[in-house]
Coordinates of C-alpha atoms and ligand atoms in Angstrom, one line a residue:
X1 CA -32.2 -10.1 -36.2
X2 CA -29.6 -8.1 -38.1
X3 CA -29.7 -4.3 -38.4
X4 CA -27.6 -1.9 -40.3
X5 CA -27.3 1.8 -39.2
X6 CA -25.0 4.6 -40.1
X7 CA -24.5 5.8 -36.5
X8 CA -25.1 3.4 -33.6
X9 CA -25.4 5.1 -30.2
X10 CA -25.4 3.1 -27.0
X11 CA -26.9 5.2 -24.2
X12 CA -29.6 7.8 -24.1
X13 CA -28.2 10.2 -21.5
X14 CA -26.8 13.7 -22.2
X15 CA -23.8 12.3 -24.1
X16 CA -25.7 9.8 -26.4
X17 CA -28.6 12.2 -27.2
X18 CA -26.3 15.2 -27.9
X19 CA -24.3 13.1 -30.3
X20 CA -27.3 11.7 -32.0
X21 CA -28.9 15.1 -32.6
X22 CA -25.7 16.3 -34.2
X23 CA -25.2 13.4 -36.6
X24 CA -28.9 12.8 -37.4
X25 CA -29.2 15.3 -40.3
X26 CA -26.5 13.2 -42.2
X27 CA -27.6 9.6 -41.7
X28 CA -29.7 7.0 -39.9
X29 CA -29.2 6.9 -36.1
X30 CA -30.2 4.1 -33.8
X31 CA -30.0 4.7 -30.1
X32 CA -29.9 1.5 -27.9
X33 CA -30.7 2.0 -24.3
X34 CA -31.0 -0.8 -21.7
X35 CA -33.9 0.6 -19.7
X36 CA -36.4 3.4 -20.3
X37 CA -34.8 6.1 -22.5
X38 CA -34.9 8.7 -19.7
X39 CA -33.1 6.5 -17.1
X40 CA -29.5 7.3 -16.4
X41 CA -27.4 9.6 -14.2
X42 CA -28.2 12.6 -16.4
X43 CA -31.8 12.6 -15.1
X44 CA -30.6 12.7 -11.5
X45 CA -28.1 15.6 -11.9
X46 CA -29.1 18.3 -9.4
X47 CA -26.4 21.0 -9.2
X48 CA -26.1 21.9 -12.9
X49 CA -23.6 22.6 -15.6
X50 CA -20.5 24.8 -15.3
X51 CA -19.7 27.5 -17.9
X52 CA -18.4 31.0 -18.1
X53 CA -21.2 33.0 -19.5
X54 CA -20.5 36.6 -18.4
X55 CA -17.6 39.0 -18.0
X56 CA -17.9 38.8 -14.2
X57 CA -16.1 35.5 -14.5
X58 CA -13.3 34.4 -16.9
X59 CA -12.2 31.3 -18.8
X60 CA -8.9 31.5 -16.9
X61 CA -10.6 31.2 -13.6
X62 CA -12.6 28.2 -14.6
X63 CA -9.5 26.6 -16.1
X64 CA -7.6 27.3 -12.9
X65 CA -10.3 25.8 -10.7
X66 CA -10.5 22.7 -12.9
X67 CA -6.7 22.2 -12.8
X68 CA -6.6 22.7 -9.0
X69 CA -9.4 20.1 -8.4
X70 CA -7.7 17.7 -10.8
X71 CA -4.6 17.9 -8.6
X72 CA -2.0 18.6 -11.2
X73 CA -2.7 15.7 -13.6
X74 CA -5.4 17.1 -15.9
X75 CA -4.6 17.5 -19.6
X76 CA -4.2 21.3 -19.8
X77 CA -5.0 21.5 -23.5
X78 CA -8.2 19.5 -23.0
X79 CA -9.2 21.7 -20.0
X80 CA -8.7 24.8 -22.0
X81 CA -10.6 23.5 -25.1
X82 CA -13.5 22.2 -23.0
X83 CA -14.0 25.4 -21.0
X84 CA -13.7 27.7 -24.0
X85 CA -16.3 25.7 -25.9
X86 CA -18.7 25.7 -23.0
X87 CA -20.8 28.8 -23.9
X88 CA -21.5 27.5 -27.4
X89 CA -22.6 24.1 -26.2
X90 CA -24.9 25.8 -23.5
X91 CA -26.5 27.9 -26.2
X92 CA -27.2 24.7 -28.2
X93 CA -28.8 23.1 -25.2
X94 CA -31.1 26.1 -25.0
X95 CA -31.9 25.8 -28.7
X96 CA -32.8 22.2 -28.2
X97 CA -35.4 23.4 -25.7
X98 CA -33.6 23.0 -22.3
X99 CA -34.5 25.7 -19.8
X100 CA -32.1 27.1 -17.3
X101 CA -33.2 29.4 -14.4
X102 CA -32.8 33.1 -15.0
X103 CA -32.5 36.1 -12.7
X104 CA -35.4 38.2 -11.7
X105 CA -35.3 40.3 -14.8
X106 CA -35.1 37.2 -17.0
X107 CA -32.2 38.4 -19.2
X108 CA -29.4 36.6 -17.5
X109 CA -28.9 33.0 -16.3
X110 CA -29.1 32.6 -12.5
X111 CA -25.8 31.1 -11.5
X112 CA -25.0 28.9 -8.5
X113 CA -21.6 28.1 -6.9
X114 CA -20.3 24.7 -5.9
X115 CA -17.2 23.3 -4.1
X116 CA -13.9 24.1 -5.8
X117 CA -15.4 26.9 -7.9
X118 CA -14.0 30.4 -7.3
X119 CA -17.1 32.0 -9.0
X120 CA -20.8 31.6 -9.3
X121 CA -20.9 29.8 -12.7
X122 CA -23.3 26.8 -12.4
X123 CA -26.3 27.0 -14.8
X124 CA -29.1 25.1 -13.3
X125 CA -32.8 24.4 -13.4
X126 CA -33.9 24.6 -9.7
X127 CA -32.3 21.5 -8.1
X128 CA -33.3 19.1 -10.9
X129 CA -31.1 20.3 -13.8
X130 CA -30.5 16.9 -15.1
X131 CA -34.2 16.0 -15.4
X132 CA -34.7 19.2 -17.5
X133 CA -31.7 18.5 -19.7
X134 CA -32.8 14.9 -20.3
X135 CA -36.4 16.1 -21.0
X136 CA -35.2 18.7 -23.5
X137 CA -32.8 16.4 -25.4
X138 CA -35.1 13.4 -25.4
X139 CA -38.0 15.4 -26.8
X140 CA -35.7 16.8 -29.5
X141 CA -34.4 13.4 -30.4
X142 CA -37.9 11.9 -30.5
X143 CA -39.0 14.6 -32.9
X144 CA -36.1 13.8 -35.3
X145 CA -37.1 11.6 -38.2
X146 CA -33.7 10.1 -38.5
X147 CA -33.4 9.0 -34.9
X148 CA -34.8 5.7 -33.7
X149 CA -34.7 5.0 -29.9
X150 CA -34.9 1.4 -28.9
X151 CA -35.5 0.8 -25.2
X152 CA -34.7 -2.4 -23.2
X153 CA -31.9 -3.3 -25.7
X154 CA -28.8 -4.3 -23.7
X155 CA -25.5 -4.0 -25.6
X156 CA -23.4 -7.0 -24.6
X157 CA -20.2 -6.6 -26.6
X158 CA -18.7 -4.5 -29.3
X159 CA -18.0 -6.5 -32.5
X160 CA -14.3 -6.6 -33.6
X161 CA -12.0 -8.8 -35.7
X162 CA -12.2 -11.2 -32.7
X163 CA -15.7 -12.1 -33.8
X164 CA -14.4 -12.9 -37.3
X165 CA -12.1 -15.5 -35.8
X166 CA -8.9 -13.5 -35.6
X167 CA -6.8 -13.3 -32.5
X168 CA -7.0 -9.8 -31.0
X169 CA -4.7 -8.7 -28.1
X170 CA -4.0 -5.4 -26.6
X171 CA -1.0 -5.2 -28.9
X172 CA -3.1 -5.7 -32.1
X173 CA -2.5 -2.4 -33.9
X174 CA -5.7 -1.8 -35.8
X175 CA -8.6 -3.1 -33.9
X176 CA -11.9 -2.1 -35.6
X177 CA -15.4 -1.9 -34.3
X178 CA -18.2 -3.1 -36.6
X179 CA -21.1 -2.5 -34.3
X180 CA -22.5 -4.4 -31.2
X181 CA -24.3 -7.5 -30.2
X182 CA -27.4 -6.5 -28.1
X183 CA -29.8 -8.5 -26.0
X184 CA -33.5 -7.7 -26.5
X185 CA -34.6 -7.8 -22.9
X186 CA -38.2 -8.5 -23.8
X187 CA -37.6 -11.5 -26.1
X188 CA -34.1 -12.6 -24.8
X189 CA -32.9 -12.7 -28.4
X190 CA -29.4 -11.5 -29.2
X191 CA -29.4 -9.2 -32.2
X192 CA -26.5 -8.1 -34.4
X193 CA -26.3 -4.3 -35.0
X194 CA -23.8 -3.4 -37.8
X195 CA -22.8 0.2 -37.8
X196 CA -20.4 2.4 -39.7
X197 CA -19.7 4.4 -36.5
X198 CA -20.5 3.4 -32.9
X199 CA -20.6 5.7 -29.9
X200 CA -20.5 4.4 -26.4
X201 CA -22.3 6.7 -24.0
X202 CA -23.1 4.1 -21.3
X203 CA -22.5 6.3 -18.2
X204 CA -20.7 5.4 -15.0
X205 CA -20.1 2.5 -12.7
X206 CA -21.2 3.6 -9.3
X207 CA -22.8 0.2 -8.6
X208 CA -19.4 -1.3 -8.2
X209 CA -19.9 0.1 -4.6
X210 CA -22.6 -0.7 -2.1
X211 CA -23.5 3.0 -1.5
X212 CA -23.9 5.1 -4.6
X213 CA -25.8 8.0 -5.8
X214 CA -25.9 6.6 -9.3
X215 CA -29.0 4.7 -10.7
X216 CA -29.0 0.9 -11.1
X217 CA -28.1 1.2 -14.8
X218 CA -24.6 2.5 -13.9
X219 CA -22.8 -0.8 -14.1
X220 CA -19.8 0.2 -16.3
X221 CA -21.0 -1.7 -19.3
X222 CA -19.1 0.4 -21.9
X223 CA -15.8 0.2 -20.0
X224 CA -16.1 -3.5 -19.6
X225 CA -17.0 -4.0 -23.3
X226 CA -13.9 -2.0 -24.3
X227 CA -11.8 -4.0 -21.8
X228 CA -12.9 -7.3 -23.4
X229 CA -12.3 -5.9 -26.9
X230 CA -8.7 -5.0 -25.8
X231 CA -9.2 -1.2 -26.1
X232 CA -7.3 1.3 -24.0
X233 CA -8.8 2.4 -20.6
X234 CA -7.4 5.0 -18.2
X235 CA -7.6 6.6 -14.7
X236 CA -10.2 4.2 -13.2
X237 CA -8.6 4.5 -9.8
X238 CA -10.2 7.9 -9.6
X239 CA -13.7 7.1 -8.4
X240 CA -15.3 10.2 -7.0
X241 CA -17.3 9.9 -3.7
X242 CA -19.8 12.7 -3.2
X243 CA -19.6 14.0 0.3
X244 CA -23.3 14.5 0.9
X245 CA -25.7 11.7 0.1
X246 CA -28.8 11.5 2.3
X247 CA -28.4 9.0 5.0
X248 CA -31.4 6.7 4.5
X249 CA -29.8 3.2 4.6
X250 CA -32.6 1.3 3.0
X251 CA -32.8 3.5 -0.1
X252 CA -30.9 2.6 -3.3
X253 CA -29.6 4.6 -5.0
X254 CA -28.6 7.0 -2.3
X255 CA -30.4 10.4 -2.7
X256 CA -28.0 13.3 -3.4
X257 CA -27.9 16.5 -1.4
X258 CA -26.5 18.9 -4.0
X259 CA -23.2 20.7 -3.4
X260 CA -25.1 23.8 -4.5
X261 CA -26.6 23.8 -1.0
X262 CA -23.1 24.3 0.5
X263 CA -22.6 26.9 -2.2
X264 CA -25.7 28.7 -0.8
X265 CA -24.4 28.5 2.8
X266 CA -25.1 25.1 4.3
X267 CA -22.3 23.8 6.5
X268 CA -21.1 20.4 7.6
X269 CA -21.3 19.5 11.2
X270 CA -20.5 16.5 13.4
X271 CA -23.0 14.6 15.5
X272 CA -22.6 17.1 18.3
X273 CA -23.6 19.9 15.9
X274 CA -20.0 21.3 15.7
X275 CA -18.3 22.4 12.5
X276 CA -15.2 20.4 11.7
X277 CA -14.0 21.4 8.2
X278 CA -11.6 24.0 9.7
X279 CA -9.4 21.0 10.7
X280 CA -9.0 20.0 7.0
X281 CA -9.1 22.9 4.6
X282 CA -9.3 26.6 4.7
X283 CA -12.1 26.5 2.1
X284 CA -14.1 24.7 4.7
X285 CA -17.4 23.1 3.5
X286 CA -16.6 24.4 0.0
X287 CA -13.3 22.6 -0.5
X288 CA -13.1 20.3 -3.5
X289 CA -15.0 17.0 -3.2
X290 CA -12.1 14.7 -2.6
X291 CA -11.0 16.7 0.5
X292 CA -14.5 17.1 1.9
X293 CA -15.3 13.4 1.4
X294 CA -12.1 12.3 3.1
X295 CA -12.7 14.7 6.0
X296 CA -16.2 13.3 6.5
X297 CA -14.9 9.7 6.3
X298 CA -12.3 10.5 8.9
X299 CA -14.8 12.1 11.2
X300 CA -17.1 9.1 10.9
X301 CA -14.3 6.7 11.6
X302 CA -13.1 8.7 14.6
X303 CA -16.5 8.9 16.1
X304 CA -17.7 5.5 15.0
X305 CA -20.9 7.0 13.6
X306 CA -22.7 6.1 10.4
X307 CA -23.5 9.7 9.4
X308 CA -22.8 13.3 10.1
X309 CA -24.9 16.4 9.3
X310 CA -25.4 19.1 6.8
X311 CA -26.9 22.2 8.4
X312 CA -28.9 24.2 5.8
X313 CA -31.0 26.1 8.3
X314 CA -28.9 29.3 7.8
X315 CA -30.0 29.6 4.2
X316 CA -33.5 30.7 5.1
X317 CA -36.9 29.0 4.6
X318 CA -38.0 30.8 1.5
X319 CA -34.7 30.2 -0.4
X320 CA -34.6 26.6 0.7
X321 CA -38.1 25.8 -0.4
X322 CA -38.0 27.7 -3.7
X323 CA -34.3 26.9 -4.6
X324 CA -34.2 23.3 -3.5
X325 CA -37.8 22.0 -3.9
X326 CA -36.7 18.4 -4.8
X327 CA -34.5 18.1 -1.7
X328 CA -37.0 19.8 0.5
X329 CA -39.8 17.5 -0.6
X330 CA -37.6 14.4 -0.4
X331 CA -36.4 15.1 3.1
X332 CA -39.9 16.0 4.3
X333 CA -41.1 12.6 3.0
X334 CA -38.9 10.9 5.5
X335 CA -39.7 13.2 8.4
X336 CA -36.8 15.8 8.0
X337 CA -37.8 19.4 7.6
X338 CA -34.6 21.0 6.3
X339 CA -35.7 24.5 7.3
X340 CA -35.7 23.3 11.0
X341 CA -33.7 20.0 11.1
X342 CA -30.1 19.2 10.1
X343 CA -29.8 16.7 7.3
X344 CA -28.1 13.4 8.0
X345 CA -25.5 12.7 5.3
X346 CA -22.7 10.3 4.4
X347 CA -20.4 10.0 1.3
X348 CA -21.5 7.8 -1.6
X349 CA -19.8 6.6 -4.8
X350 CA -20.8 9.2 -7.4
X351 CA -18.7 9.6 -10.5
X352 CA -16.0 7.7 -12.4
X353 CA -13.3 10.2 -13.6
X354 CA -11.6 7.5 -15.7
X355 CA -12.9 5.3 -18.5
X356 CA -12.4 4.6 -22.2
X357 CA -9.4 6.6 -23.2
X358 CA -10.4 9.0 -26.0
X359 CA -8.6 11.7 -28.0
X360 CA -9.8 15.3 -28.5
X361 CA -12.3 14.0 -31.0
X362 CA -13.8 11.5 -28.6
X363 CA -12.3 8.6 -30.6
X364 CA -11.1 5.6 -28.7
X365 CA -8.1 3.4 -29.5
X366 CA -10.5 1.1 -31.5
X367 CA -11.2 2.4 -35.0
X368 CA -14.8 3.6 -35.7
X369 CA -15.5 3.5 -32.0
X370 CA -16.2 6.8 -30.1
X371 CA -17.0 7.3 -26.4
X372 CA -18.5 10.3 -24.7
X373 CA -19.8 11.2 -21.2
X374 CA -19.0 9.5 -18.0
X375 CA -17.8 6.2 -19.7
X376 CA -15.0 8.1 -21.3
X377 CA -11.7 9.5 -20.1
X378 CA -10.7 12.7 -21.9
X379 CA -8.1 14.1 -19.5
X380 CA -10.4 16.9 -18.3
X381 CA -10.8 15.7 -14.8
X382 CA -7.3 14.5 -13.9
X383 CA -7.3 13.1 -10.4
X384 CA -10.6 14.6 -9.4
X385 CA -13.5 16.1 -11.3
X386 CA -14.6 19.7 -10.4
X387 CA -18.3 19.8 -9.6
X388 CA -20.6 20.3 -12.6
X389 CA -17.9 19.8 -15.1
X390 CA -19.2 16.4 -16.2
X391 CA -22.4 17.4 -18.0
X392 CA -20.2 20.0 -19.7
X393 CA -17.6 17.4 -20.8
X394 CA -20.4 15.3 -22.1
X395 CA -21.8 18.0 -24.4
X396 CA -18.4 19.2 -25.6
X397 CA -17.2 15.7 -26.5
X398 CA -20.5 14.7 -28.0
X399 CA -20.0 17.7 -30.3
X400 CA -16.4 16.9 -31.1
X401 CA -17.1 13.2 -31.7
X402 CA -20.0 14.1 -34.0
X403 CA -17.8 16.4 -36.1
X404 CA -15.1 13.7 -36.4
X405 CA -17.6 10.9 -37.1
X406 CA -19.2 12.9 -39.9
X407 CA -15.9 13.3 -41.6
X408 CA -15.0 9.6 -41.4
X409 CA -18.3 7.9 -42.0
X410 CA -18.2 8.5 -45.8
X411 CA -15.3 6.1 -46.1
X412 CA -16.7 3.3 -43.8
X413 CA -18.9 0.4 -44.9
X414 CA -20.8 -2.4 -43.1
X415 CA -18.9 -5.5 -42.2
X416 CA -21.2 -8.1 -43.7
X417 CA -19.0 -11.1 -42.7
X418 CA -19.9 -10.6 -39.0
X419 CA -21.6 -13.8 -37.7
X420 CA -24.7 -13.8 -35.6
X421 CA -24.3 -14.5 -31.8
X422 CA -24.0 -18.2 -31.1
X423 CA -25.9 -19.3 -27.9
X424 CA -25.9 -23.1 -28.7
X425 CA -25.6 -25.4 -25.7
X426 CA -26.4 -22.8 -23.1
X427 CA -29.0 -23.4 -20.4
X428 CA -31.2 -20.9 -18.6
X429 CA -29.9 -20.2 -15.1
X430 CA -32.8 -20.1 -12.8
X431 CA -30.9 -19.4 -9.6
X432 CA -31.0 -15.6 -9.4
X433 CA -29.4 -15.8 -6.0
X434 CA -26.1 -16.8 -7.6
X435 CA -26.1 -13.4 -9.3
X436 CA -27.7 -11.2 -6.6
X437 CA -25.6 -12.5 -3.8
X438 CA -22.3 -12.2 -5.7
X439 CA -23.2 -8.6 -6.6
X440 CA -23.7 -7.8 -3.0
X441 CA -20.4 -9.4 -2.0
X442 CA -18.6 -7.5 -4.7
X443 CA -20.1 -4.2 -3.7
X444 CA -19.2 -4.7 0.0
X445 CA -15.6 -5.7 -0.9
X446 CA -15.2 -2.6 -3.0
X447 CA -16.8 -0.3 -0.4
X448 CA -14.7 -1.6 2.5
X449 CA -11.3 -2.1 0.8
X450 CA -11.3 0.1 -2.3
X451 CA -13.2 3.1 -1.0
X452 CA -12.3 6.7 0.0
X453 CA -9.2 5.6 1.9
X454 CA -7.1 2.6 0.7
X455 CA -4.0 0.7 1.7
X456 CA -1.8 -1.9 0.0
X457 CA -3.3 -4.6 2.3
X458 CA -6.9 -3.5 1.6
X459 CA -6.3 -3.6 -2.2
X460 CA -4.6 -7.0 -1.9
X461 CA -7.5 -8.4 0.0
X462 CA -10.0 -7.0 -2.4
X463 CA -8.0 -8.5 -5.3
X464 CA -7.9 -11.9 -3.7
X465 CA -11.6 -12.0 -3.0
X466 CA -12.5 -10.7 -6.4
X467 CA -10.5 -13.5 -8.0
X468 CA -12.9 -16.1 -6.5
X469 CA -15.9 -14.1 -7.5
X470 CA -14.5 -13.7 -11.0
X471 CA -13.9 -17.5 -11.5
X472 CA -17.4 -18.5 -10.2
X473 CA -19.1 -15.9 -12.4
X474 CA -17.1 -16.8 -15.6
X475 CA -18.1 -20.5 -15.0
X476 CA -21.7 -19.5 -14.7
X477 CA -21.4 -17.3 -17.9
X478 CA -19.8 -20.1 -19.9
X479 CA -22.8 -22.4 -19.4
X480 CA -25.7 -20.0 -19.1
X481 CA -28.0 -18.3 -21.5
X482 CA -27.0 -14.7 -21.3
X483 CA -29.3 -12.4 -19.3
X484 CA -29.1 -8.7 -18.3
X485 CA -28.3 -9.4 -14.6
X486 CA -25.6 -11.8 -15.5
X487 CA -24.1 -9.5 -18.1
X488 CA -24.1 -6.6 -15.6
X489 CA -22.5 -8.7 -13.0
X490 CA -19.6 -9.6 -15.3
X491 CA -19.2 -6.0 -16.2
X492 CA -19.2 -4.9 -12.6
X493 CA -16.5 -7.5 -11.8
X494 CA -14.4 -6.3 -14.8
X495 CA -14.7 -2.7 -13.6
X496 CA -13.8 -3.6 -10.0
X497 CA -10.8 -5.5 -11.2
X498 CA -9.7 -2.5 -13.3
X499 CA -10.2 -0.1 -10.5
X500 CA -8.0 -2.2 -8.2
X501 CA -5.4 -2.8 -10.8
X502 CA -5.0 0.9 -11.6
X503 CA -5.2 1.8 -7.8
X504 CA -2.3 -0.6 -7.1
X505 CA -0.3 0.8 -10.0
X506 CA -0.7 4.4 -8.8
X507 CA 2.2 4.8 -6.3
X508 CA 1.4 8.4 -5.2
X509 CA -1.5 10.0 -3.4
X510 CA -3.1 12.2 -5.9
X511 CA -6.7 13.5 -6.3
X512 CA -9.2 10.9 -5.4
X513 CA -6.6 8.1 -5.0
X514 CA -5.6 8.1 -1.3
X515 CA -3.7 5.2 0.3
X516 CA -2.4 5.1 3.9
X517 CA 0.8 3.5 2.5
X518 CA 1.7 6.3 0.1
X519 CA 2.6 10.0 0.6
Ligands
FAD601 P1 -26.0 8.5 -18.3 O1 -26.8 9.7 -18.2 O2 -25.8 7.7 -17.1 O3 -26.7 7.5 -19.4 C1 -26.1 6.3 -19.7 C2 -27.0 5.6 -20.7 O4 -26.4 4.4 -21.2 C3 -28.4 5.2 -20.2 O5 -29.4 5.5 -21.2 C4 -28.3 3.7 -20.0 O6 -29.5 3.0 -20.1 C5 -27.4 3.4 -21.2 N1 -26.6 2.1 -21.1 C6 -25.7 1.8 -20.2 N2 -25.2 0.5 -20.4 C7 -25.9 0.1 -21.5 C8 -25.9 -1.1 -22.2 N3 -25.1 -2.2 -21.9 N4 -26.7 -1.3 -23.3 C9 -27.6 -0.3 -23.6 N5 -27.6 0.9 -23.0 C10 -26.8 1.1 -21.9 N6 -22.7 16.1 -13.2 C11 -22.7 17.5 -13.4 O7 -22.0 18.0 -14.2 N7 -23.5 18.3 -12.7 C12 -24.4 17.8 -11.7 O8 -25.1 18.5 -11.1 C13 -24.4 16.4 -11.5 N8 -25.2 15.9 -10.5 C14 -25.3 14.5 -10.4 C15 -26.2 14.0 -9.5 C16 -26.3 12.6 -9.4 C17 -27.3 12.0 -8.4 C18 -25.5 11.8 -10.2 C19 -25.6 10.3 -10.1 C20 -24.6 12.3 -11.1 C21 -24.5 13.7 -11.2 N9 -23.6 14.3 -12.1 C22 -23.6 15.6 -12.3 C23 -22.8 13.4 -13.0 C24 -23.6 13.4 -14.3 O9 -25.0 13.4 -14.1 C25 -23.2 12.2 -15.2 O10 -21.8 12.0 -15.2 C26 -23.8 12.4 -16.6 O11 -25.1 12.6 -16.6 C27 -23.5 11.1 -17.4 O12 -24.1 11.2 -18.6 P2 -24.0 10.1 -19.7 O13 -24.7 10.5 -20.9 O14 -22.5 9.8 -19.8 O15 -24.6 8.8 -19.0
SIN602 C1 -24.1 18.1 -7.0 O1 -25.2 18.7 -7.3 O2 -23.6 18.3 -5.9 C2 -23.5 17.2 -8.0 C3 -22.7 18.0 -8.9 C4 -21.8 17.1 -9.7 O3 -21.7 15.9 -9.4 O4 -21.1 17.7 -10.5

């Protein structure tokens, strides 16, 4: 089938929905999403969204905290713009119907504090902020007559001059995006979506690693598509590991224990029940995430243990049960009463700071192609994202991208010459084990060699092993009918390759990139 839409959005998390709602009054919007519309990292966000809402805090402080967490390599202009725009974007979320917790009187937002923040500035909805944001935005999008949401549609590749038979390299000056090819996961048909403007809002790539807090849909599809289309990517070596995921080895994704719990007074302890963060940073359990994750990793390696503890008992029973109901219920379901027991935790891959390089308008190096949310790289996070700055970045850049797209769309037409997908001569691969086993291998390689602490030797090993996996998978791809698992595997391999390549190129320990061979 062939479709034509003014605005094509790939992804229905906070970034995709926010953009869609902004452009919808001016044209037809189609949102493609590979699972159910509500599935994505947004829905699992716990802590909240950072913004300076009152005079007790200041833009300068939030800017300073972001720059410090980013370890000196954030884009200062981007940081300032994002943080100054935050209050307006928060008010819009509220207008769309998103509810944030308020103080007792109900006139002010109740604010939490998280690692690396010098003030209480995290707007939240109990400990399930993302679920509330996703609900509010999705309901607003479903109400809009110009927005169509198509579930179980898997974007495979963005369409460029390459699909018109032209040679496209990373040096081709004016690569253009004409839309995407997408697999209908119910019929296995590959459709052609022509669009005037395309926005990628495909989220993160946590599933490159064996332990991750991100949902199974986070397979780096947008980044991999732009890589294949020869667009510019950046900062992928900065994979953020969240210090405290619940240690429950059989569970995937790993359940998150929000940093807000440390903001409320919970402390990290070793297996003997002793605090250890004083050895690593004067901010103790509330140091930025990269420092805390490395400290935990080191303590785990020194003691040979699989997990350490987060002790939340000092917070008090009432505040724990009322303020963190999701975590309380989850832990109780596996026999841990957090008002009486310490919580077993370990780090998990959580957030990709790098991605598709975009300018201040969210526009990528490929014409008519925008990116927003976790799949993009704006320069806000530098070497390490400050907690709760990612939902903020998504709404700010969805807004900027929408403004820019609305200006440009009037002068863009549909590229009718684009051919349909050609699947001739392909056979259905029935051996799922070829895909599932390779995915597991890839995730273990990345976890063991390209994790929180790296070295030249580990990166070389990972690269060599990845080469074999890459060749085998490309061979499978070249003779198989395309399926969602195969496409995701190729994307994960591409992302792993890019993380390793950028990690090897970064010859300095900065932010989340830490190698034993560098200073
Ligand atoms: P997502 O919400 O991940 O949505 C991606 C969308 O793209 C999905 O709809 C998916 O189906 C679709 N998609 C992907 N590939 C394709 C494809 N090939 N074809 C079609 N559709 C596709 N950040 C904060 O700021 N504060 C927090 O408190 C916070 N807590 C977090 C807790 C957890 C457990 C996790 C995992 C992350 C947390 N983060 C938090 C990070 C934040 O939630 C994410 O960075 C953010 O939600 C990403 O939003 P997004 O719109 O970019 O992507
Ligand atoms: C958390 O709640 O700890 C996650 C916050 C974030 O990832 O920004």
